[in-house]
Amino acid sequence: MWSGRFREPLDPAFEDWQRSFPFDVRLLPQEVAASKAHARAIAAAGILTETELSKMLDGLDRVIPLSIEETGKNAGAADAALPSHLAAIVSLNPHAEDIHHFVELQLTKLIGDLALKLHTGRSRNEQIATDMRLFVRDAIDQTLEGLLAWRQALVDSAHAADASVMPSYTHLQRAEPVLIAHWLLAYVAMLERDFTRLTDCRARLNLCPLGSGAIAGATLALDRSIAAEALHFAGPTANSMDATSDRDFALEFTQALSTLGLHISRFAEELTLHSTAEFGFLDLPEQFSTGSSAMPQKKNPDLTELIRGKAGRLQGAAVTLATIIKGLPLAYNKDLQEGQEPVFEAADTIHGILVVLPAFTRALRFRTEVMKAAAEKGYLNAMAAATYLTHKGVPFRKAHEKIGQAVRHGLETGRELNELSIEELRRFGDEFGEDFFEAITLNATLDCHDVVGGTARNRVRDAVQDASRRIASDKASLASKKSAKLGLESAALV
Ligand code: ARG
């Protein structure tokens, strides 16, 4: 690829060590698509005749089938076959330095010396930048789909939970009763933010670096819109130095995933806690739990524990990328090659999580009686009780104090607020009336939170519907993007 100016061969250990082919092989579909787009651009600039262009496009279309065929494995359905063939492709091609080199080698086998014209007016620096953008764009779409599936599962569970209640917690101490649906929708709210973060990232990255050259722009007067359109980018990038060295899109992607990972890990932690004997809020679904080889009675929450652990990897990917980019002089530096694997790992990690999480969420069975009992004990209606007094004209600070005294009396005599007599209550304030007991029932305690975003039953019913509507509209907008996709997971490329 570049040996012309060298007198000495590479140190064999160094040669092997500096290769990126063992991991960038997974950019094979992206590299082929980008090469086809570039071929069209240089043909328009007069470097290839029409016949040469069609030979070259045809050759590029055969690169993936040839590579699979060489592995000697049955190709099967083209799109399903590729990933399992990657390792074999790598071991069969120990001299391919990277994916760009490999595709040219394969193309040369297929169409001979004409393949050598493909590299006219381009550089691997813009190629890797383009391939990575294409990869991240697809990975975002896949993540958005997974997020939608999980949102749907959460909203369906919220719908099914109907008016069932649970205690809510602050400081991990019981606070006020809430609807189980309200708690589930808290996660939906987080996921909606994750969804928009990834959607924003997708829109920002959707520009084509091809035509940026090695650093200063292509040495041919290329019409950059040709490659951009062929790859379904919104247009060409604005600055060649930035385009060849920018990895913001990868950083943003991993950072958005790291935030998503934090959300998922909070969910995982709550369910891990809720499944303990101490909480007893749910039975872990057996399909998603394992036993202990030592303790016969155990059912362990492996799924939620693994998710908590995997969220750590997502943090790691974002930190690794940021650290690689930090202080890097413009423009391309080989350090950037190290930024690929964290992106792949993060994409794989989130994909794995989002494959299991919706089904796990649907399989959850809450012990609603236990949750309700927990919500009815421990004076969780004390805020509602204080609010009752404020409606009688008592300033809240005073109401707080009076209910605090009533709670203390209840604690001393082993009773809840609704078990105190009106006479006892009046010791703490003559504002207490018979209607006090209606104001502190479980339902009243929920329904006094009748504000947008509150846990009153009517509000939550509406919130479930709103969340469903937003899923439908996000689904529609994702489907419209997908129809404009390259289908890079498949060997049959544009
Ligand atoms: N394998 C390289 C990477 O992933 C491709 C770009 C190489 N460019 C260069 N000037 N050596 O970053």
Short mmCIF file of C-alpha atoms and ligand atoms in Angstrom, two decimals:
data_model
loop_
_atom_site.label_atom_id
_atom_site.label_comp_id
_atom_site.label_asym_id
_atom_site.label_seq_id
_atom_site.Cartn_x
_atom_site.Cartn_y
_atom_site.Cartn_z
CA MET A 1 0.00 0.00 0.00
CA TRP A 2 2.76 2.41 0.90
CA SER A 3 6.11 0.60 0.68
CA GLY A 4 7.60 2.65 -2.21
CA ARG A 5 9.71 4.97 -0.10
CA PHE A 6 10.95 2.25 2.28
CA ARG A 7 14.23 0.39 1.90
CA GLU A 8 13.78 -1.98 4.83
CA PRO A 9 10.92 -4.38 5.47
CA LEU A 10 8.82 -3.95 8.59
CA ASP A 11 9.75 -5.70 11.78
CA PRO A 12 7.38 -8.71 11.65
CA ALA A 13 6.13 -8.31 15.22
CA PHE A 14 5.48 -4.61 14.69
CA GLU A 15 3.79 -5.29 11.38
CA ASP A 16 1.36 -7.66 12.97
CA TRP A 17 0.81 -5.52 16.04
CA GLN A 18 -0.08 -2.35 14.17
CA ARG A 19 -2.72 -4.00 11.97
CA SER A 20 -6.32 -3.06 12.49
CA PHE A 21 -7.74 -5.74 10.19
CA PRO A 22 -8.49 -8.16 13.07
CA PHE A 23 -11.11 -5.69 14.31
CA ASP A 24 -11.89 -3.32 11.45
CA VAL A 25 -12.91 -6.34 9.35
CA ARG A 26 -16.37 -5.71 10.69
CA LEU A 27 -16.41 -2.53 8.62
CA LEU A 28 -16.36 -4.63 5.46
CA PRO A 29 -19.89 -3.69 4.31
CA GLN A 30 -19.24 -0.03 5.10
CA GLU A 31 -15.92 -0.04 3.25
CA VAL A 32 -17.48 -1.62 0.18
CA ALA A 33 -20.36 0.87 0.17
CA ALA A 34 -18.00 3.82 0.62
CA SER A 35 -15.72 2.51 -2.13
CA LYS A 36 -18.66 2.26 -4.51
CA ALA A 37 -19.64 5.81 -3.67
CA HIS A 38 -16.08 7.01 -4.28
CA ALA A 39 -15.91 5.12 -7.58
CA ARG A 40 -18.98 7.04 -8.75
CA ALA A 41 -17.40 10.33 -7.72
CA ILE A 42 -14.11 9.73 -9.54
CA ALA A 43 -15.95 8.48 -12.61
CA ALA A 44 -17.87 11.76 -12.69
CA ALA A 45 -14.48 13.53 -12.48
CA GLY A 46 -13.30 11.66 -15.56
CA ILE A 47 -10.91 9.19 -13.87
CA LEU A 48 -12.99 6.16 -14.86
CA THR A 49 -14.89 5.59 -18.07
CA GLU A 50 -18.50 4.38 -17.85
CA THR A 51 -17.35 0.84 -18.62
CA GLU A 52 -14.61 0.99 -16.01
CA LEU A 53 -17.08 2.29 -13.46
CA SER A 54 -19.53 -0.49 -14.04
CA LYS A 55 -16.71 -3.09 -13.91
CA MET A 56 -15.55 -1.57 -10.67
CA LEU A 57 -19.00 -1.45 -9.09
CA ASP A 58 -19.62 -5.00 -10.16
CA GLY A 59 -16.26 -6.05 -8.70
CA LEU A 60 -17.01 -4.28 -5.42
CA ASP A 61 -20.35 -6.07 -5.25
CA ARG A 62 -18.47 -9.34 -5.46
CA VAL A 63 -15.93 -8.55 -2.74
CA ILE A 64 -18.09 -9.80 0.13
CA PRO A 65 -19.35 -12.95 -1.62
CA LEU A 66 -15.76 -13.77 -2.66
CA SER A 67 -14.45 -13.20 0.86
CA ILE A 68 -17.10 -15.49 2.29
CA GLU A 69 -16.54 -18.09 -0.39
CA GLU A 70 -12.81 -18.17 0.35
CA THR A 71 -13.49 -19.12 3.93
CA GLY A 72 -14.93 -22.36 2.58
CA LYS A 73 -17.99 -21.95 4.72
CA ASN A 74 -21.47 -22.13 3.40
CA ALA A 75 -22.57 -18.54 2.86
CA GLY A 76 -26.24 -19.16 3.62
CA ALA A 77 -28.39 -16.08 3.54
CA ALA A 78 -25.99 -13.28 2.64
CA ASP A 79 -26.94 -10.95 5.46
CA ALA A 80 -26.92 -13.58 8.19
CA ALA A 81 -23.63 -15.04 6.97
CA LEU A 82 -21.24 -12.15 7.31
CA PRO A 83 -20.56 -11.85 11.05
CA SER A 84 -19.76 -15.51 11.57
CA HIS A 85 -17.32 -15.37 8.66
CA LEU A 86 -15.32 -12.43 9.93
CA ALA A 87 -12.86 -14.39 12.06
CA ALA A 88 -12.20 -16.78 9.19
CA ILE A 89 -11.67 -13.88 6.80
CA VAL A 90 -9.09 -12.39 9.17
CA SER A 91 -7.13 -15.60 9.60
CA LEU A 92 -7.09 -16.20 5.85
CA ASN A 93 -5.66 -12.75 5.19
CA PRO A 94 -2.69 -12.24 7.50
CA HIS A 95 -1.19 -9.66 5.15
CA ALA A 96 -4.16 -7.34 5.00
CA GLU A 97 -3.16 -4.33 7.10
CA ASP A 98 -6.63 -2.94 7.47
CA ILE A 99 -10.08 -3.12 5.92
CA HIS A 100 -9.15 -0.60 3.23
CA HIS A 101 -6.16 -2.66 2.17
CA PHE A 102 -8.19 -5.85 2.24
CA VAL A 103 -10.96 -4.56 -0.01
CA GLU A 104 -8.41 -3.39 -2.57
CA LEU A 105 -6.65 -6.75 -2.49
CA GLN A 106 -9.94 -8.55 -3.05
CA LEU A 107 -10.98 -6.16 -5.78
CA THR A 108 -7.65 -6.68 -7.54
CA LYS A 109 -8.29 -10.44 -7.54
CA LEU A 110 -11.66 -9.77 -9.11
CA ILE A 111 -10.99 -7.07 -11.71
CA GLY A 112 -7.19 -6.91 -11.99
CA ASP A 113 -5.26 -3.67 -12.37
CA LEU A 114 -8.38 -1.56 -12.80
CA ALA A 115 -8.76 -1.94 -9.00
CA LEU A 116 -5.63 0.16 -8.56
CA LYS A 117 -7.49 3.19 -9.92
CA LEU A 118 -9.96 3.14 -7.04
CA HIS A 119 -7.56 4.88 -4.68
CA THR A 120 -7.30 7.91 -6.98
CA GLY A 121 -8.22 11.06 -5.08
CA ARG A 122 -8.82 9.42 -1.73
CA SER A 123 -7.02 8.56 1.48
CA ARG A 124 -7.51 5.96 4.17
CA ASN A 125 -7.93 8.84 6.59
CA GLU A 126 -11.22 9.87 5.02
CA GLN A 127 -12.18 6.24 4.41
CA ILE A 128 -11.99 5.23 8.05
CA ALA A 129 -13.80 8.40 9.06
CA THR A 130 -16.56 7.52 6.59
CA ASP A 131 -16.78 3.84 7.52
CA MET A 132 -17.02 4.70 11.20
CA ARG A 133 -19.78 7.23 10.59
CA LEU A 134 -21.71 4.63 8.64
CA PHE A 135 -21.17 2.08 11.39
CA VAL A 136 -22.26 4.43 14.15
CA ARG A 137 -25.29 5.55 12.15
CA ASP A 138 -26.46 1.95 11.85
CA ALA A 139 -25.63 1.19 15.45
CA ILE A 140 -27.73 4.17 16.51
CA ASP A 141 -30.69 2.95 14.48
CA GLN A 142 -30.36 -0.48 16.01
CA THR A 143 -30.16 1.02 19.51
CA LEU A 144 -33.19 3.21 18.85
CA GLU A 145 -35.15 0.14 17.83
CA GLY A 146 -34.10 -1.66 20.99
CA LEU A 147 -35.01 1.37 23.07
CA LEU A 148 -38.46 1.46 21.49
CA ALA A 149 -38.97 -2.21 22.29
CA TRP A 150 -38.01 -1.65 25.91
CA ARG A 151 -40.15 1.48 26.18
CA GLN A 152 -43.07 -0.51 24.82
CA ALA A 153 -42.50 -3.28 27.35
CA LEU A 154 -42.36 -0.76 30.20
CA VAL A 155 -45.49 1.05 29.03
CA ASP A 156 -47.34 -2.26 28.59
CA SER A 157 -46.33 -3.27 32.12
CA ALA A 158 -47.46 0.13 33.40
CA HIS A 159 -50.79 -0.40 31.67
CA ALA A 160 -51.11 -3.90 33.12
CA ALA A 161 -50.20 -2.66 36.61
CA ASP A 162 -53.34 -0.51 36.44
CA ALA A 163 -53.97 1.00 39.90
CA SER A 164 -51.55 -1.24 41.84
CA VAL A 165 -49.41 0.61 44.32
CA MET A 166 -45.98 0.46 45.84
CA PRO A 167 -44.01 2.51 48.30
CA SER A 168 -41.68 5.06 46.75
CA TYR A 169 -38.32 5.77 48.36
CA THR A 170 -36.06 8.69 49.02
CA HIS A 171 -32.77 7.90 50.76
CA LEU A 172 -33.95 4.31 50.26
CA GLN A 173 -36.42 4.98 53.09
CA ARG A 174 -40.11 4.60 52.36
CA ALA A 175 -41.56 7.94 51.30
CA GLU A 176 -45.07 8.06 49.78
CA PRO A 177 -47.25 5.53 48.00
CA VAL A 178 -47.08 5.71 44.20
CA LEU A 179 -48.63 3.70 41.43
CA ILE A 180 -46.37 0.95 40.09
CA ALA A 181 -47.17 2.43 36.68
CA HIS A 182 -45.79 5.78 37.81
CA TRP A 183 -42.53 4.18 38.84
CA LEU A 184 -42.25 2.32 35.52
CA LEU A 185 -42.95 5.52 33.62
CA ALA A 186 -40.03 7.19 35.38
CA TYR A 187 -37.78 4.86 33.37
CA VAL A 188 -39.75 5.60 30.21
CA ALA A 189 -38.99 9.29 30.76
CA MET A 190 -35.26 8.54 31.01
CA LEU A 191 -35.39 6.43 27.86
CA GLU A 192 -37.15 9.17 25.96
CA ARG A 193 -34.20 11.43 26.73
CA ASP A 194 -31.78 8.71 25.65
CA PHE A 195 -33.77 8.37 22.46
CA THR A 196 -33.48 12.05 21.63
CA ARG A 197 -29.79 12.13 22.55
CA LEU A 198 -29.07 9.36 20.06
CA THR A 199 -31.34 10.91 17.45
CA ASP A 200 -29.47 14.23 17.79
CA CYS A 201 -26.15 12.46 17.48
CA ARG A 202 -27.37 10.71 14.33
CA ALA A 203 -28.40 14.00 12.74
CA ARG A 204 -25.05 15.63 13.56
CA LEU A 205 -22.95 12.77 12.23
CA ASN A 206 -24.88 12.38 9.01
CA LEU A 207 -22.34 14.16 6.79
CA CYS A 208 -19.92 12.51 4.40
CA PRO A 209 -16.14 12.88 4.87
CA LEU A 210 -15.34 11.45 1.40
CA GLY A 211 -13.53 14.07 -0.66
CA SER A 212 -11.55 15.31 2.35
CA GLY A 213 -8.41 13.51 1.17
CA ALA A 214 -5.63 12.80 3.64
CA ILE A 215 -6.01 16.17 5.35
CA ALA A 216 -6.33 19.07 2.92
CA GLY A 217 -9.12 17.93 0.60
CA ALA A 218 -9.15 15.66 -2.44
CA THR A 219 -6.55 16.41 -5.10
CA LEU A 220 -9.24 16.00 -7.74
CA ALA A 221 -12.12 18.40 -8.26
CA LEU A 222 -14.64 15.86 -7.02
CA ASP A 223 -18.32 16.61 -6.79
CA ARG A 224 -18.62 15.59 -3.17
CA SER A 225 -22.36 15.43 -3.28
CA ILE A 226 -22.16 12.25 -5.40
CA ALA A 227 -20.62 10.11 -2.67
CA ALA A 228 -22.67 11.80 0.02
CA GLU A 229 -25.91 10.96 -1.77
CA ALA A 230 -24.87 7.40 -2.59
CA LEU A 231 -24.30 6.80 1.12
CA HIS A 232 -27.51 8.59 2.19
CA PHE A 233 -25.64 11.33 3.99
CA ALA A 234 -27.30 14.75 4.17
CA GLY A 235 -24.28 16.32 2.43
CA PRO A 236 -20.47 16.56 2.55
CA THR A 237 -18.58 17.61 5.69
CA ALA A 238 -17.45 21.24 5.80
CA ASN A 239 -13.73 21.07 6.60
CA SER A 240 -11.26 18.43 5.48
CA MET A 241 -8.95 18.73 8.50
CA ASP A 242 -11.85 18.31 10.85
CA ALA A 243 -13.53 15.56 8.83
CA THR A 244 -10.44 13.34 8.77
CA SER A 245 -9.69 13.70 12.47
CA ASP A 246 -13.11 14.23 14.04
CA ARG A 247 -14.43 11.42 16.18
CA ASP A 248 -17.06 13.48 18.01
CA PHE A 249 -19.76 11.30 16.51
CA ALA A 250 -18.21 8.20 18.06
CA LEU A 251 -17.66 9.99 21.35
CA GLU A 252 -21.23 11.30 21.43
CA PHE A 253 -22.54 7.86 20.62
CA THR A 254 -20.60 6.20 23.43
CA GLN A 255 -21.44 9.02 25.83
CA ALA A 256 -25.13 8.71 25.02
CA LEU A 257 -24.80 4.96 25.60
CA SER A 258 -23.01 5.54 28.86
CA THR A 259 -25.94 7.65 30.07
CA LEU A 260 -28.38 5.06 28.82
CA GLY A 261 -26.29 2.46 30.64
CA LEU A 262 -26.63 4.44 33.86
CA HIS A 263 -30.40 4.43 33.49
CA ILE A 264 -30.51 0.75 32.74
CA SER A 265 -28.26 0.00 35.69
CA ARG A 266 -30.57 1.91 38.04
CA PHE A 267 -33.48 -0.20 36.83
CA ALA A 268 -31.39 -3.33 37.22
CA GLU A 269 -30.38 -2.34 40.74
CA GLU A 270 -33.95 -1.61 41.80
CA LEU A 271 -35.16 -4.96 40.54
CA THR A 272 -32.27 -6.72 42.20
CA LEU A 273 -33.30 -5.12 45.47
CA HIS A 274 -37.00 -5.69 44.92
CA SER A 275 -36.41 -9.38 44.34
CA THR A 276 -34.73 -9.90 47.72
CA ALA A 277 -36.57 -11.62 50.54
CA GLU A 278 -36.23 -8.33 52.44
CA PHE A 279 -38.34 -6.46 49.87
CA GLY A 280 -40.27 -9.38 48.41
CA PHE A 281 -41.82 -7.21 45.70
CA LEU A 282 -41.40 -9.64 42.86
CA ASP A 283 -40.70 -13.17 41.80
CA LEU A 284 -37.73 -13.28 39.48
CA PRO A 285 -38.78 -14.81 36.19
CA GLU A 286 -37.18 -18.26 36.04
CA GLN A 287 -36.38 -17.90 32.33
CA PHE A 288 -34.02 -15.08 33.26
CA SER A 289 -32.49 -16.34 36.51
CA THR A 290 -30.01 -18.98 37.46
CA GLY A 291 -29.52 -21.24 40.43
CA SER A 292 -26.50 -21.78 42.61
CA SER A 293 -24.32 -24.86 42.17
CA ALA A 294 -23.73 -24.83 45.91
CA MET A 295 -26.94 -23.62 47.55
CA PRO A 296 -29.94 -25.54 46.26
CA GLN A 297 -32.50 -22.97 47.35
CA LYS A 298 -31.03 -20.04 45.41
CA LYS A 299 -32.55 -18.15 42.51
CA ASN A 300 -30.14 -15.44 41.47
CA PRO A 301 -30.85 -12.22 39.58
CA ASP A 302 -28.10 -12.76 37.03
CA LEU A 303 -29.75 -10.70 34.33
CA THR A 304 -29.97 -7.55 36.38
CA GLU A 305 -26.53 -8.09 37.88
CA LEU A 306 -24.94 -8.58 34.47
CA ILE A 307 -26.64 -5.46 33.23
CA ARG A 308 -25.22 -3.48 36.13
CA GLY A 309 -21.80 -4.84 35.24
CA LYS A 310 -22.16 -4.22 31.53
CA ALA A 311 -23.14 -0.62 32.20
CA GLY A 312 -19.56 -0.28 33.45
CA ARG A 313 -18.25 -1.27 30.03
CA LEU A 314 -20.37 1.44 28.44
CA GLN A 315 -18.81 4.02 30.76
CA GLY A 316 -15.42 2.60 29.87
CA ALA A 317 -15.94 2.99 26.13
CA ALA A 318 -16.78 6.68 26.46
CA VAL A 319 -13.81 7.32 28.73
CA THR A 320 -11.43 5.43 26.45
CA LEU A 321 -12.49 7.45 23.42
CA ALA A 322 -12.32 10.76 25.22
CA THR A 323 -8.84 9.90 26.44
CA ILE A 324 -7.67 8.97 22.95
CA ILE A 325 -8.97 12.21 21.46
CA LYS A 326 -7.75 14.48 24.24
CA GLY A 327 -4.81 16.62 23.18
CA LEU A 328 -4.51 14.98 19.76
CA PRO A 329 -2.97 17.43 17.29
CA LEU A 330 -4.80 17.91 13.99
CA ALA A 331 -5.45 16.08 11.87
CA TYR A 332 -5.31 12.27 11.50
CA ASN A 333 -3.11 10.38 13.95
CA LYS A 334 -2.81 6.64 14.23
CA ASP A 335 -4.05 6.88 17.81
CA LEU A 336 -7.51 7.15 16.27
CA GLN A 337 -7.30 3.53 15.20
CA GLU A 338 -7.57 2.67 18.91
CA GLY A 339 -10.94 4.42 18.98
CA GLN A 340 -12.66 1.76 16.91
CA GLU A 341 -12.86 -1.12 19.34
CA PRO A 342 -14.55 0.81 22.16
CA VAL A 343 -17.23 1.85 19.67
CA PHE A 344 -17.76 -1.72 18.52
CA GLU A 345 -17.79 -2.97 22.08
CA ALA A 346 -20.29 -0.36 23.21
CA ALA A 347 -22.55 -1.09 20.23
CA ASP A 348 -22.43 -4.82 20.93
CA THR A 349 -22.95 -4.36 24.64
CA ILE A 350 -26.03 -2.20 24.30
CA HIS A 351 -27.39 -4.46 21.60
CA GLY A 352 -27.07 -7.49 23.87
CA ILE A 353 -28.74 -5.67 26.75
CA LEU A 354 -31.62 -4.43 24.64
CA VAL A 355 -32.25 -7.89 23.24
CA VAL A 356 -32.94 -9.38 26.68
CA LEU A 357 -34.35 -6.45 28.60
CA PRO A 358 -37.79 -6.05 26.94
CA ALA A 359 -38.61 -9.75 27.35
CA PHE A 360 -37.35 -9.69 30.94
CA THR A 361 -39.50 -6.65 31.68
CA ARG A 362 -42.56 -8.37 30.23
CA ALA A 363 -41.88 -11.46 32.32
CA LEU A 364 -41.78 -9.55 35.61
CA ARG A 365 -44.58 -10.46 38.00
CA PHE A 366 -45.02 -8.02 40.83
CA ARG A 367 -46.30 -9.23 44.18
CA THR A 368 -48.84 -6.46 44.27
CA GLU A 369 -50.25 -7.49 47.66
CA VAL A 370 -46.85 -7.25 49.30
CA MET A 371 -46.19 -3.91 47.61
CA LYS A 372 -49.56 -2.58 48.67
CA ALA A 373 -49.05 -3.71 52.25
CA ALA A 374 -45.67 -1.97 52.26
CA ALA A 375 -47.31 1.21 50.95
CA GLU A 376 -49.93 1.12 53.70
CA LYS A 377 -47.55 0.78 56.60
CA GLY A 378 -45.08 3.20 58.05
CA TYR A 379 -47.06 6.48 57.86
CA LEU A 380 -46.57 6.96 54.11
CA ASN A 381 -49.77 9.00 54.25
CA ALA A 382 -48.22 11.59 56.56
CA MET A 383 -47.75 14.15 53.75
CA ALA A 384 -51.36 13.70 52.71
CA ALA A 385 -52.35 14.12 56.36
CA ALA A 386 -50.41 17.38 56.63
CA THR A 387 -52.00 18.54 53.39
CA TYR A 388 -55.41 17.84 54.94
CA LEU A 389 -54.59 20.30 57.70
CA THR A 390 -53.42 22.94 55.22
CA HIS A 391 -56.85 22.74 53.60
CA LYS A 392 -58.25 23.57 57.06
CA GLY A 393 -56.14 26.72 57.02
CA VAL A 394 -53.16 25.48 59.03
CA PRO A 395 -49.82 26.80 57.71
CA PHE A 396 -47.81 23.88 56.31
CA ARG A 397 -44.94 24.22 58.79
CA LYS A 398 -47.46 23.92 61.65
CA ALA A 399 -49.34 21.11 59.91
CA HIS A 400 -46.04 19.24 59.51
CA GLU A 401 -45.38 19.59 63.22
CA LYS A 402 -48.86 18.44 64.26
CA ILE A 403 -48.75 15.38 62.00
CA GLY A 404 -45.23 14.70 63.24
CA GLN A 405 -46.59 14.60 66.78
CA ALA A 406 -49.43 12.32 65.70
CA VAL A 407 -46.88 10.01 64.03
CA ARG A 408 -44.79 9.95 67.19
CA HIS A 409 -47.89 9.06 69.21
CA GLY A 410 -48.68 6.34 66.68
CA LEU A 411 -45.15 4.97 66.92
CA GLU A 412 -45.33 4.93 70.71
CA THR A 413 -48.64 3.10 70.71
CA GLY A 414 -47.96 0.88 67.70
CA ARG A 415 -50.65 2.27 65.40
CA GLU A 416 -50.95 3.93 62.00
CA LEU A 417 -52.51 7.38 61.64
CA ASN A 418 -55.86 5.95 60.56
CA GLU A 419 -55.95 3.86 63.73
CA LEU A 420 -55.84 6.87 66.03
CA SER A 421 -59.12 8.14 67.37
CA ILE A 422 -60.35 11.60 66.58
CA GLU A 423 -59.97 12.50 70.26
CA GLU A 424 -56.35 11.50 70.25
CA LEU A 425 -55.74 13.46 67.05
CA ARG A 426 -57.40 16.56 68.49
CA ARG A 427 -54.73 16.61 71.16
CA PHE A 428 -52.42 17.82 68.39
CA GLY A 429 -54.87 20.28 66.80
CA ASP A 430 -58.56 21.07 66.88
CA GLU A 431 -58.59 21.26 63.05
CA PHE A 432 -58.90 17.46 62.84
CA GLY A 433 -62.41 16.46 61.73
CA GLU A 434 -64.10 13.15 60.86
CA ASP A 435 -63.23 13.78 57.20
CA PHE A 436 -59.57 13.33 58.14
CA PHE A 437 -59.82 9.56 57.71
CA GLU A 438 -61.05 9.84 54.12
CA ALA A 439 -58.20 12.22 53.33
CA ILE A 440 -55.56 9.67 54.32
CA THR A 441 -56.83 6.51 52.63
CA LEU A 442 -54.46 4.94 50.16
CA ASN A 443 -56.39 6.28 47.17
CA ALA A 444 -56.67 9.76 48.64
CA THR A 445 -52.96 9.69 49.35
CA LEU A 446 -52.33 8.95 45.68
CA ASP A 447 -54.95 11.28 44.29
CA CYS A 448 -53.86 14.34 46.23
CA HIS A 449 -50.89 14.40 43.82
CA ASP A 450 -53.14 15.68 41.08
CA VAL A 451 -50.57 17.64 39.09
CA VAL A 452 -48.94 17.11 35.75
CA GLY A 453 -46.30 14.46 36.37
CA GLY A 454 -47.85 13.41 39.68
CA THR A 455 -48.98 9.98 40.81
CA ALA A 456 -52.75 10.72 41.08
CA ARG A 457 -54.56 7.86 39.35
CA ASN A 458 -56.10 10.01 36.62
CA ARG A 459 -52.74 11.64 35.88
CA VAL A 460 -50.97 8.30 35.56
CA ARG A 461 -53.72 6.92 33.33
CA ASP A 462 -53.14 9.88 30.99
CA ALA A 463 -49.36 9.56 31.28
CA VAL A 464 -49.51 5.92 30.15
CA GLN A 465 -51.48 6.97 27.09
CA ASP A 466 -49.14 9.86 26.33
CA ALA A 467 -46.14 7.57 26.58
CA SER A 468 -47.81 5.14 24.15
CA ARG A 469 -48.49 7.92 21.71
CA ARG A 470 -44.88 9.05 21.82
CA ILE A 471 -43.73 5.50 21.11
CA ALA A 472 -45.96 5.39 18.04
CA SER A 473 -44.61 8.66 16.70
CA ASP A 474 -40.98 7.73 17.41
CA LYS A 475 -41.58 4.38 15.68
CA ALA A 476 -42.89 6.15 12.60
CA SER A 477 -39.94 8.54 12.41
CA LEU A 478 -37.45 5.72 12.86
CA ALA A 479 -39.14 3.69 10.12
CA SER A 480 -38.86 6.61 7.73
CA LYS A 481 -35.11 6.83 8.41
CA LYS A 482 -34.70 3.11 7.98
CA SER A 483 -36.23 3.15 4.55
CA ALA A 484 -33.39 5.47 3.54
CA LYS A 485 -30.74 3.15 4.97
CA LEU A 486 -28.06 1.28 3.15
CA GLY A 487 -28.83 -2.10 4.60
CA LEU A 488 -25.19 -2.48 5.55
CA GLU A 489 -25.84 -5.59 7.57
CA SER A 490 -26.47 -7.31 4.28
CA ALA A 491 -23.93 -8.30 1.67
CA ALA A 492 -26.18 -6.91 -1.04
CA LEU A 493 -25.16 -3.29 -0.99
CA VAL A 494 -26.34 -0.25 -2.94
N1 ARG B 1 -6.38 1.59 9.90
C1 ARG B 1 -6.31 3.01 9.97
C2 ARG B 1 -7.24 3.51 11.11
O1 ARG B 1 -8.06 2.77 11.51
C3 ARG B 1 -6.77 3.61 8.69
C4 ARG B 1 -6.22 4.96 8.43
C5 ARG B 1 -4.75 4.88 8.21
N2 ARG B 1 -4.19 6.13 7.83
C6 ARG B 1 -2.85 6.36 7.86
N3 ARG B 1 -2.47 7.50 7.49
N4 ARG B 1 -2.02 5.46 8.30
O2 ARG B 1 -7.10 4.58 11.60
#
